[in-house]
């Protein structure tokens, strides 16, 4: 069995290696596949393609014992018991194509990856690394582990990929500049609406409809991203294992904060693989203000 560190490296090698291939396959896969995923959302051909490619690559990594994605009903056995004992395997949860509704309009989207040292569904406290690929005008990969956060540019190079670190120690700028909040305003609870109103007076709106792209704006310029609890859905939209935990881990490692409305997302009790949670991430002072605003009701 390989060491946890080398398994983490191998997972991100696999993710980076598939990125140019996924990108190249997108033009012909902007149509609906005719199926729905576990969250009841319609799945695009691009979602399925990315899921298969990434699933095959990650399951093949020595040291990965369990794998699940937003597009799969439950975790699949990838060989090897997952736990926290020395020599145990790691579990990987991914959102293969986050923000894939942006495929039709040709806007940014990405892949989100969480590497857990515990069986799935796992707590964010069991993450040993997390990262995302952002398919923007260029392809970048952000990776966080206990040592910090780095950003790489990933380019196709013959049959392989070239990776160059462009930011070795990524941290949230101290002064926030941008915000992006998901969901429809009439569906926001009054307490969140009041918070959003005060943020609007201070920061610039940057919302693109893909969590990965919107969070990348916050990591670059400072600010706050939220997909809040809704009146119609108290747990919001984003899923704990594939989206919320990895993004919370990355933002916290970059010096920011995360919240589900009451405390760090990393402390949310995992109950089901496809469970949802409200997501608020960004500069610490803005997340503290959010928790105070939600507490007032
Ligand atoms: P997806 O993983 O099916 O693409 O859904 C998640 C996406 C997030 O990237 C984004 O923050 C959110 O859904 C946007 O939702 P909406 O289109 O409802 O604003
Ligand atoms: Mg998603």
CSV table of C-alpha atoms and ligand atoms in Angstrom, one decimal, residues 37 41 70-71 95 97-101 182-183 207 209-212 214 225 227 237-239 243, ligand 1:
chain,number,residue,atom,x,y,z
A,37,UNK,CA,-28.8,12.0,-11.1
A,41,UNK,CA,-31.2,17.0,-11.7
A,70,UNK,CA,-22.4,13.3,-7.8
A,71,UNK,CA,-23.5,11.2,-10.7
A,95,UNK,CA,-18.3,16.5,-8.7
A,97,UNK,CA,-18.5,18.7,-13.9
A,98,UNK,CA,-19.6,21.4,-11.4
A,99,UNK,CA,-21.7,24.1,-13.0
A,100,UNK,CA,-22.5,22.0,-16.1
A,101,UNK,CA,-25.6,24.1,-16.9
A,182,UNK,CA,-27.0,31.6,-5.6
A,183,UNK,CA,-30.7,31.0,-5.7
A,207,UNK,CA,-21.9,35.5,-10.0
A,209,UNK,CA,-23.5,30.1,-11.9
A,210,UNK,CA,-20.6,27.6,-11.3
A,211,UNK,CA,-19.5,27.3,-7.7
A,212,UNK,CA,-15.9,26.6,-8.8
A,214,UNK,CA,-17.4,31.9,-8.3
A,225,UNK,CA,-19.7,33.2,-2.0
A,227,UNK,CA,-25.5,29.1,-1.9
A,237,UNK,CA,-28.6,23.1,-3.2
A,238,UNK,CA,-25.0,22.1,-2.9
A,239,UNK,CA,-23.9,18.7,-1.7
A,243,UNK,CA,-19.0,20.4,-3.2
B,1,LIG,P1,-24.1,21.1,-10.6
B,1,LIG,O1,-23.0,20.4,-9.9
B,1,LIG,O2,-25.2,20.1,-11.0
B,1,LIG,O3,-23.6,21.9,-11.8
B,1,LIG,O4,-24.8,22.1,-9.6
B,1,LIG,C1,-24.1,22.9,-8.8
B,1,LIG,C2,-24.1,24.3,-9.3
B,1,LIG,C3,-23.0,25.2,-8.6
B,1,LIG,O5,-21.9,25.2,-9.4
B,1,LIG,C4,-23.6,26.5,-8.6
B,1,LIG,O6,-23.1,27.3,-7.5
B,1,LIG,C5,-25.1,26.2,-8.5
B,1,LIG,O7,-25.3,24.9,-9.0
B,1,LIG,C6,-25.9,27.2,-9.3
B,1,LIG,O8,-27.2,26.9,-9.2
B,1,LIG,P2,-28.3,27.7,-9.9
B,1,LIG,O9,-28.1,27.4,-11.4
B,1,LIG,O10,-29.6,27.2,-9.3
B,1,LIG,O11,-28.0,29.2,-9.6
